[in-house]
XYZ file of C-alpha atoms in Angstrom:
484
model
C 0.000 0.000 0.000
C 1.376 3.424 -0.973
C 2.550 5.690 1.811
C 1.333 9.218 2.388
C 3.335 11.983 4.013
C 4.269 15.625 3.570
C 7.868 16.857 3.462
C 8.909 20.438 4.201
C 12.345 22.018 3.979
C 13.469 25.206 5.715
C 16.760 26.782 4.651
C 18.092 28.433 7.787
C 21.374 30.239 8.419
C 22.480 27.608 10.943
C 20.757 24.479 9.658
C 18.789 23.260 6.681
C 15.930 21.287 8.203
C 13.882 18.592 6.497
C 10.751 17.339 8.230
C 8.314 14.626 7.184
C 4.858 14.485 8.713
C 1.514 12.793 8.229
C -1.832 14.554 8.629
C -4.368 12.563 10.604
C -8.144 12.394 10.267
C -8.616 14.304 13.542
C -6.578 17.251 12.197
C -3.427 16.487 14.158
C -0.019 16.009 12.546
C 2.327 13.130 13.321
C 5.980 13.984 12.735
C 7.729 10.964 11.224
C 11.279 12.221 10.749
C 13.473 15.287 11.312
C 16.801 15.675 9.499
C 19.259 18.553 9.928
C 22.325 19.548 7.925
C 24.750 22.285 8.971
C 24.325 25.233 6.582
C 26.838 27.737 7.942
C 29.133 27.153 4.938
C 26.453 27.760 2.294
C 23.687 30.007 3.675
C 24.107 33.489 5.100
C 21.255 35.491 6.641
C 18.759 32.988 5.236
C 20.084 33.319 1.669
C 21.985 30.779 -0.458
C 25.486 31.992 -1.330
C 27.146 28.649 -2.182
C 24.963 26.704 -4.593
C 27.065 23.520 -4.750
C 27.252 23.087 -0.964
C 23.539 23.816 -0.616
C 22.764 21.192 -3.258
C 24.870 18.698 -1.311
C 23.005 19.494 1.929
C 19.623 19.136 0.221
C 20.657 15.845 -1.394
C 21.834 14.488 1.961
C 18.584 15.503 3.654
C 16.435 13.787 1.023
C 18.528 10.587 1.131
C 18.373 10.458 4.920
C 14.622 11.141 4.914
C 14.060 8.390 2.360
C 16.071 5.954 4.469
C 14.070 6.895 7.557
C 10.693 6.773 5.779
C 11.532 3.709 3.648
C 10.017 5.523 0.667
C 11.083 7.924 -2.049
C 10.434 11.631 -1.561
C 8.711 12.761 -4.744
C 8.294 16.451 -3.934
C 8.755 18.905 -1.073
C 7.352 22.126 0.341
C 9.884 24.936 0.660
C 9.954 28.087 2.786
C 11.332 31.334 1.303
C 12.731 33.911 3.714
C 15.863 35.712 4.744
C 17.671 38.930 3.961
C 16.230 41.500 1.512
C 12.611 40.335 1.766
C 10.513 43.447 2.178
C 7.044 44.801 1.456
C 6.220 47.749 -0.802
C 2.818 49.398 -1.134
C 1.348 49.795 -4.608
C -1.812 51.594 -5.721
C -3.521 50.958 -9.049
C -6.469 52.967 -10.406
C -9.025 52.114 -13.071
C -11.301 54.888 -14.369
C -14.695 53.552 -15.459
C -17.627 54.892 -17.511
C -20.584 56.323 -15.620
C -22.763 53.766 -13.786
C -20.339 50.862 -14.368
C -20.726 47.816 -12.135
C -17.402 46.333 -11.028
C -16.847 42.798 -12.324
C -14.384 40.093 -11.351
C -12.643 40.598 -14.707
C -11.969 44.248 -13.810
C -10.412 43.210 -10.506
C -8.322 40.536 -12.233
C -7.075 43.117 -14.747
C -5.729 45.205 -11.853
C -4.112 42.116 -10.338
C -2.494 41.279 -13.693
C -1.209 44.834 -13.972
C 0.285 44.567 -10.478
C 1.958 41.236 -11.274
C 3.655 42.921 -14.215
C 5.157 45.632 -12.003
C 8.942 45.778 -12.249
C 11.342 46.724 -9.466
C 15.097 47.086 -10.063
C 16.834 43.767 -9.233
C 13.739 42.675 -7.244
C 11.323 39.802 -7.793
C 7.637 40.099 -6.806
C 7.012 36.982 -4.711
C 3.416 37.709 -3.745
C 0.838 40.482 -3.535
C -1.431 41.015 -0.517
C -4.625 42.987 -1.110
C -5.080 45.675 1.553
C -8.425 47.068 0.400
C -10.246 48.534 -2.603
C -11.479 52.102 -2.866
C -14.728 52.226 -4.816
C -15.273 55.917 -5.571
C -14.965 57.310 -2.013
C -15.780 54.106 -0.106
C -13.312 51.424 1.073
C -14.337 47.822 0.425
C -12.716 44.400 0.823
C -14.700 43.018 -2.133
C -15.711 45.558 -4.816
C -17.394 43.106 -7.217
C -21.025 44.072 -7.905
C -20.661 47.683 -6.725
C -21.438 50.543 -9.126
C -18.770 53.238 -9.463
C -16.730 55.375 -11.834
C -13.329 54.867 -10.163
C -11.822 51.639 -8.829
C -8.640 51.800 -6.772
C -6.699 48.741 -5.557
C -4.292 49.121 -2.632
C -1.789 46.275 -2.569
C 1.245 45.156 -0.605
C 3.870 43.597 -2.856
C 6.402 41.252 -1.250
C 9.807 41.602 -2.915
C 13.035 39.603 -2.861
C 16.286 39.981 -4.786
C 16.109 38.255 -8.173
C 19.534 36.674 -7.675
C 18.409 35.118 -4.358
C 15.231 33.795 -5.980
C 17.111 32.263 -8.922
C 19.797 30.703 -6.721
C 17.172 29.033 -4.559
C 15.404 27.574 -7.583
C 18.724 26.471 -9.076
C 19.632 24.569 -5.887
C 16.498 22.420 -6.046
C 16.834 21.937 -9.814
C 20.462 20.840 -9.478
C 19.575 18.521 -6.606
C 16.784 16.985 -8.690
C 14.185 17.771 -6.029
C 10.680 18.600 -7.246
C 8.938 21.467 -5.447
C 5.286 20.930 -4.558
C 4.941 24.592 -3.559
C 7.124 27.373 -2.228
C 5.690 29.492 0.585
C 6.747 32.773 2.076
C 8.143 31.435 5.355
C 7.017 34.447 7.470
C 3.396 33.978 6.322
C 3.434 30.225 6.956
C 4.887 30.912 10.406
C 2.258 33.570 11.166
C -0.598 31.225 10.248
C 0.741 28.622 12.686
C 1.602 30.763 15.722
C -0.817 33.716 15.617
C -4.421 33.482 16.756
C -7.274 34.869 14.665
C -7.919 37.447 17.391
C -4.304 38.674 17.326
C -4.388 39.103 13.563
C -7.714 40.914 13.717
C -7.005 43.402 16.520
C -3.439 44.137 15.411
C -0.120 42.565 16.355
C 3.560 42.330 15.474
C 5.108 38.906 14.929
C 8.865 38.950 15.576
C 10.915 35.923 14.504
C 14.280 36.241 16.250
C 16.637 34.025 14.275
C 20.366 33.389 14.265
C 21.292 35.967 11.629
C 18.056 37.791 10.825
C 14.985 39.112 12.590
C 11.727 39.026 10.617
C 8.971 41.533 11.430
C 5.365 40.950 10.286
C 2.644 43.463 11.146
C -1.010 42.358 11.023
C -4.219 44.377 11.384
C -7.803 43.355 10.593
C -6.596 39.921 9.472
C -4.372 41.409 6.764
C -0.580 41.562 6.527
C 0.265 45.283 6.559
C 4.070 45.234 6.583
C 6.904 42.726 6.243
C 10.628 43.313 6.699
C 13.776 41.334 7.481
C 16.402 42.973 9.695
C 19.965 41.649 9.159
C 20.546 41.202 12.889
C 20.064 38.133 15.071
C 21.380 35.922 17.827
C 24.758 35.460 16.136
C 25.419 39.193 16.467
C 25.135 38.805 20.240
C 27.595 35.899 20.108
C 30.065 37.956 18.058
C 29.828 40.825 20.555
C 30.485 38.460 23.470
C 33.471 37.030 21.574
C 34.984 40.533 21.665
C 35.735 39.764 25.341
C 38.782 37.790 24.139
C 37.201 34.379 23.541
C 36.372 32.193 20.527
C 32.881 31.956 19.021
C 32.242 28.523 20.544
C 32.842 29.735 24.099
C 30.900 32.936 23.356
C 27.896 30.895 22.232
C 28.076 28.725 25.358
C 28.219 31.797 27.593
C 25.293 33.381 25.785
C 23.157 30.303 26.332
C 24.195 29.979 29.980
C 24.316 33.566 31.245
C 22.695 35.963 28.777
C 19.603 37.915 29.822
C 17.788 40.296 27.517
C 17.109 42.661 30.411
C 18.566 43.041 33.900
C 17.400 45.654 36.377
C 20.286 47.873 37.480
C 19.661 47.034 41.142
C 20.151 43.335 40.365
C 23.641 43.792 38.878
C 26.399 42.512 41.153
C 29.506 44.634 40.588
C 31.752 41.868 42.009
C 30.257 38.882 40.175
C 32.333 37.251 37.459
C 31.333 34.678 34.807
C 33.745 31.862 33.943
C 34.924 31.623 30.334
C 36.996 28.524 31.017
C 39.099 27.134 33.880
C 41.585 29.996 33.695
C 39.596 33.034 32.604
C 36.648 35.078 33.826
C 34.727 38.148 32.701
C 32.925 40.782 34.769
C 29.206 40.079 34.803
C 28.430 43.783 34.453
C 30.468 44.052 31.241
C 28.850 40.879 29.907
C 25.347 42.180 30.713
C 26.022 45.536 29.057
C 27.240 43.903 25.848
C 24.241 41.571 25.579
C 21.680 44.243 26.415
C 23.197 46.774 23.997
C 22.778 44.412 21.043
C 19.280 43.332 22.131
C 18.278 46.982 22.459
C 19.510 47.642 18.922
C 17.510 44.697 17.537
C 14.323 45.667 19.403
C 14.552 49.321 18.368
C 14.960 48.243 14.749
C 11.893 46.032 15.132
C 9.869 48.926 16.562
C 11.079 51.188 13.735
C 9.620 48.754 11.197
C 6.078 49.110 12.579
C 4.256 51.658 10.355
C 3.204 54.734 12.320
C -0.481 54.261 11.445
C -0.493 50.963 13.385
C 1.600 51.756 16.461
C -1.507 52.670 18.484
C -3.585 49.750 17.141
C -1.550 46.801 18.408
C -4.107 45.394 20.826
C -2.629 41.941 20.218
C 0.807 43.235 21.195
C 4.091 41.542 20.268
C 4.312 37.813 19.589
C 7.936 36.667 19.775
C 9.282 33.418 18.347
C 12.524 31.968 16.990
C 15.598 30.681 18.828
C 16.476 33.979 20.520
C 12.994 34.135 22.068
C 14.289 31.612 24.622
C 16.590 34.227 26.126
C 15.806 35.083 29.738
C 13.671 38.232 30.270
C 13.065 38.777 26.556
C 9.517 39.979 27.354
C 10.835 42.597 29.780
C 13.295 43.853 27.156
C 10.524 44.346 24.593
C 8.319 46.145 27.114
C 11.223 48.382 28.123
C 12.161 49.447 24.595
C 8.738 49.601 22.885
C 6.359 50.657 25.644
C 3.992 47.834 24.631
C 2.843 45.810 27.637
C 1.272 42.860 25.876
C 4.015 40.388 24.973
C 3.578 36.680 24.201
C 6.265 34.072 23.541
C 5.196 31.599 20.829
C 7.419 28.640 21.634
C 5.329 26.197 19.584
C 2.743 26.099 16.798
C -1.004 26.000 17.444
C -1.540 22.756 15.524
C -1.706 19.496 17.477
C 1.638 17.808 16.855
C 2.334 14.177 17.776
C 5.995 13.196 18.053
C 8.629 11.736 20.346
C 11.491 13.339 18.411
C 13.535 15.596 20.768
C 13.761 18.500 18.284
C 9.954 18.630 18.222
C 9.199 17.956 21.884
C 11.664 20.655 23.003
C 9.088 23.368 22.176
C 11.913 25.907 21.885
C 10.463 27.866 18.904
C 13.220 26.716 16.542
C 10.948 24.346 14.576
C 7.919 26.620 14.257
C 8.502 27.710 10.650
C 9.090 24.247 9.208
C 6.077 22.900 11.149
C 4.052 25.770 9.702
C 5.107 24.603 6.227
C 4.032 21.037 7.048
C 0.645 22.404 8.166
C 0.281 24.223 4.818
C 0.975 21.104 2.780
C -1.971 19.361 1.153
C -0.252 17.281 -1.561
C 1.209 13.856 -0.921
C 5.020 13.953 -1.117
C 5.533 10.187 -1.046
C 6.909 8.343 -4.035
C 7.488 4.609 -4.448
C 8.321 2.594 -1.385
C 11.940 1.488 -1.015
C 12.598 -2.233 -1.022
C 15.515 -4.288 0.241
C 14.770 -6.997 -2.343
C 17.738 -6.940 -4.730
C 15.720 -8.849 -7.327
C 12.695 -6.537 -7.232
C 13.856 -4.810 -10.388
C 15.680 -6.412 -13.248
C 19.348 -5.426 -13.620
C 19.182 -3.615 -10.252
C 17.459 -0.596 -11.899
C 16.497 1.994 -9.301
C 12.845 2.604 -8.616
C 11.724 5.869 -10.139
C 10.088 8.397 -7.873
C 6.469 9.187 -8.640
C 3.804 11.080 -6.761
C 1.043 8.827 -5.476
C -2.540 9.839 -4.873
C -1.845 13.561 -4.607
C -5.010 15.041 -3.068
C -4.778 18.253 -5.081
C -3.110 19.454 -8.269
C -0.633 22.347 -8.097
C -2.403 25.683 -8.281
C -1.935 28.455 -10.811
C -0.263 31.783 -9.987
C -3.663 33.518 -10.053
C -5.122 31.028 -7.555
C -2.192 31.340 -5.156
C -1.834 35.138 -5.110
C -2.248 36.610 -1.657
C -1.844 33.241 0.070
C 1.893 33.445 0.618
C 2.577 30.940 -2.172
C 5.673 31.776 -4.219
C 5.683 30.493 -7.811
C 8.775 28.532 -8.792
C 10.869 29.762 -11.715
C 9.345 27.061 -13.937
C 5.833 28.143 -12.933
C 6.706 31.777 -13.616
C 8.086 30.913 -17.050
C 4.960 28.889 -17.813
C 2.736 31.791 -16.707
C 4.770 34.259 -18.778
C 4.552 31.974 -21.810
C 0.799 31.658 -21.300
C 0.476 35.456 -20.990
C 2.574 35.922 -24.167
C 0.427 33.395 -26.051
C -2.732 35.115 -24.840
C -1.409 38.518 -25.936
C -0.519 37.159 -29.364
C -3.982 35.628 -29.730
C -5.621 38.891 -28.685
C -3.417 40.858 -31.090
C -4.258 38.413 -33.914
C -7.962 38.714 -33.127
C -7.654 42.512 -33.093
C -5.888 42.498 -36.485
C -8.571 40.188 -37.891
C -11.323 42.480 -36.604
C -9.628 45.550 -38.069
C -9.158 43.768 -41.419
C -12.800 42.726 -41.430
C -13.873 46.272 -40.579
C -11.747 47.620 -43.454
C -13.244 45.054 -45.833
C -16.796 45.902 -44.797
C -16.072 49.627 -45.049
C -14.651 49.148 -48.543
C -17.611 47.030 -49.567
C -19.989 49.574 -48.126
C -18.201 52.346 -49.987
C -18.350 50.429 -53.247
C -22.062 49.704 -52.855
C -23.064 53.226 -51.877
C -25.513 55.034 -54.338
C -22.973 57.782 -54.966
C -20.291 55.257 -55.823
C -22.660 53.375 -58.113
C -23.592 56.622 -59.890
C -19.908 57.491 -60.251
C -19.129 54.102 -61.792
C -22.086 54.357 -64.209
C -21.027 57.870 -65.232
C -17.443 56.726 -65.660
C -18.518 53.755 -67.768
C -20.821 56.009 -69.877
C -18.003 58.441 -70.749
C -15.570 55.605 -71.349
C -18.056 54.125 -73.835
C -18.475 57.490 -75.644
C -14.698 57.934 -75.857
C -14.389 54.463 -77.224
C -17.044 55.054 -79.903
C -15.460 58.382 -80.953
C -12.122 56.703 -81.236
C -13.540 54.128 -83.624
């Protein structure tokens, strides 16, 4: 009997993580396998910079997953995130004749126009509709409303084209089929934020190793997205400035670091041990850690658009590895003035697993679990067999998708859902758009030719033209007779 499971891959700055899970009838998810590969030599700030090493990591993850699952992995879900991802507002306007009723085609035309927007060296990954302005009224759905002016307010999510192409190239070179690519921050938000938090306004802060991702929600809509190139590793580097290597600095951060310490609780005489022979003043250590945390938090607060700073009834929701730091809530309250702070150390979905990385609930697996939760296509291929005579000449079993519940969706269907089209899907969509334009241009030329033909025929058959031809023929006949 064919297996069914979903595989998701997150490309992090510290590790590339592959997770396989099975969705159960009761809505829970059973995690079957977790595989990690060190990515420090190929990924920086969430972005691929060494394609060959990334391909090797991905290949290793798939092989190890297949061994664990005893089945081929036919396709995977992928999260897109990291440095340079940002949101940009865009407004498009369509002037309409008097008493025009807005149709779905009109809305789709605006969406098509937005998809064709170009930004220097940037790729549009997705577009989030903020609202429509129908004449002077704001609406979430303008279809069926009569107006003379339709305005669409959109939030385009951008990423560097080179980053986008490198990511696609890695999976192509590794021979790994992509079921769907998702914007990692949106998949994370859907798994850790409550509906109430999204509705009343909140800021999701994903504190990672090399980047901090800020997502602002209000009235259930993503209003702003930005990635700050600062994270937990910056704290480690600062600690290492106290004359120690990065390994010892990381150990000290995990053991002693606090995001906030009240001045009255600082012991001027206390020292922290670096190793058997060396120590560092606790006050100096505290000042270094807090200075970097303050910088990160102030940058997070700066990313919140001014029109939403007084509407964050849901407060700050903090996740990611650095969210485990002691007193992180106090630090955010101190530097933002927002009292409502929640640590999201695990996803909202019911997860069944005895794997330590999952049961730790330390917020480091939230994004990849969010990707698993998004998956709705079977990623299992043929089952592996230990029977050497199962295939003639020891030919390897080819990997095929079995009983996929749903077919991959088009770019139009996925817009606004955080789904990022792969390069192949984009090329297919562009080819389809080019073919459609050519067909429309051919139809237009045919119509114009037909109109010219009818106009010419009409002109020839007009009474005046008939009289002219008769007169012309009459005089030609007279001239002919005189000539004879």
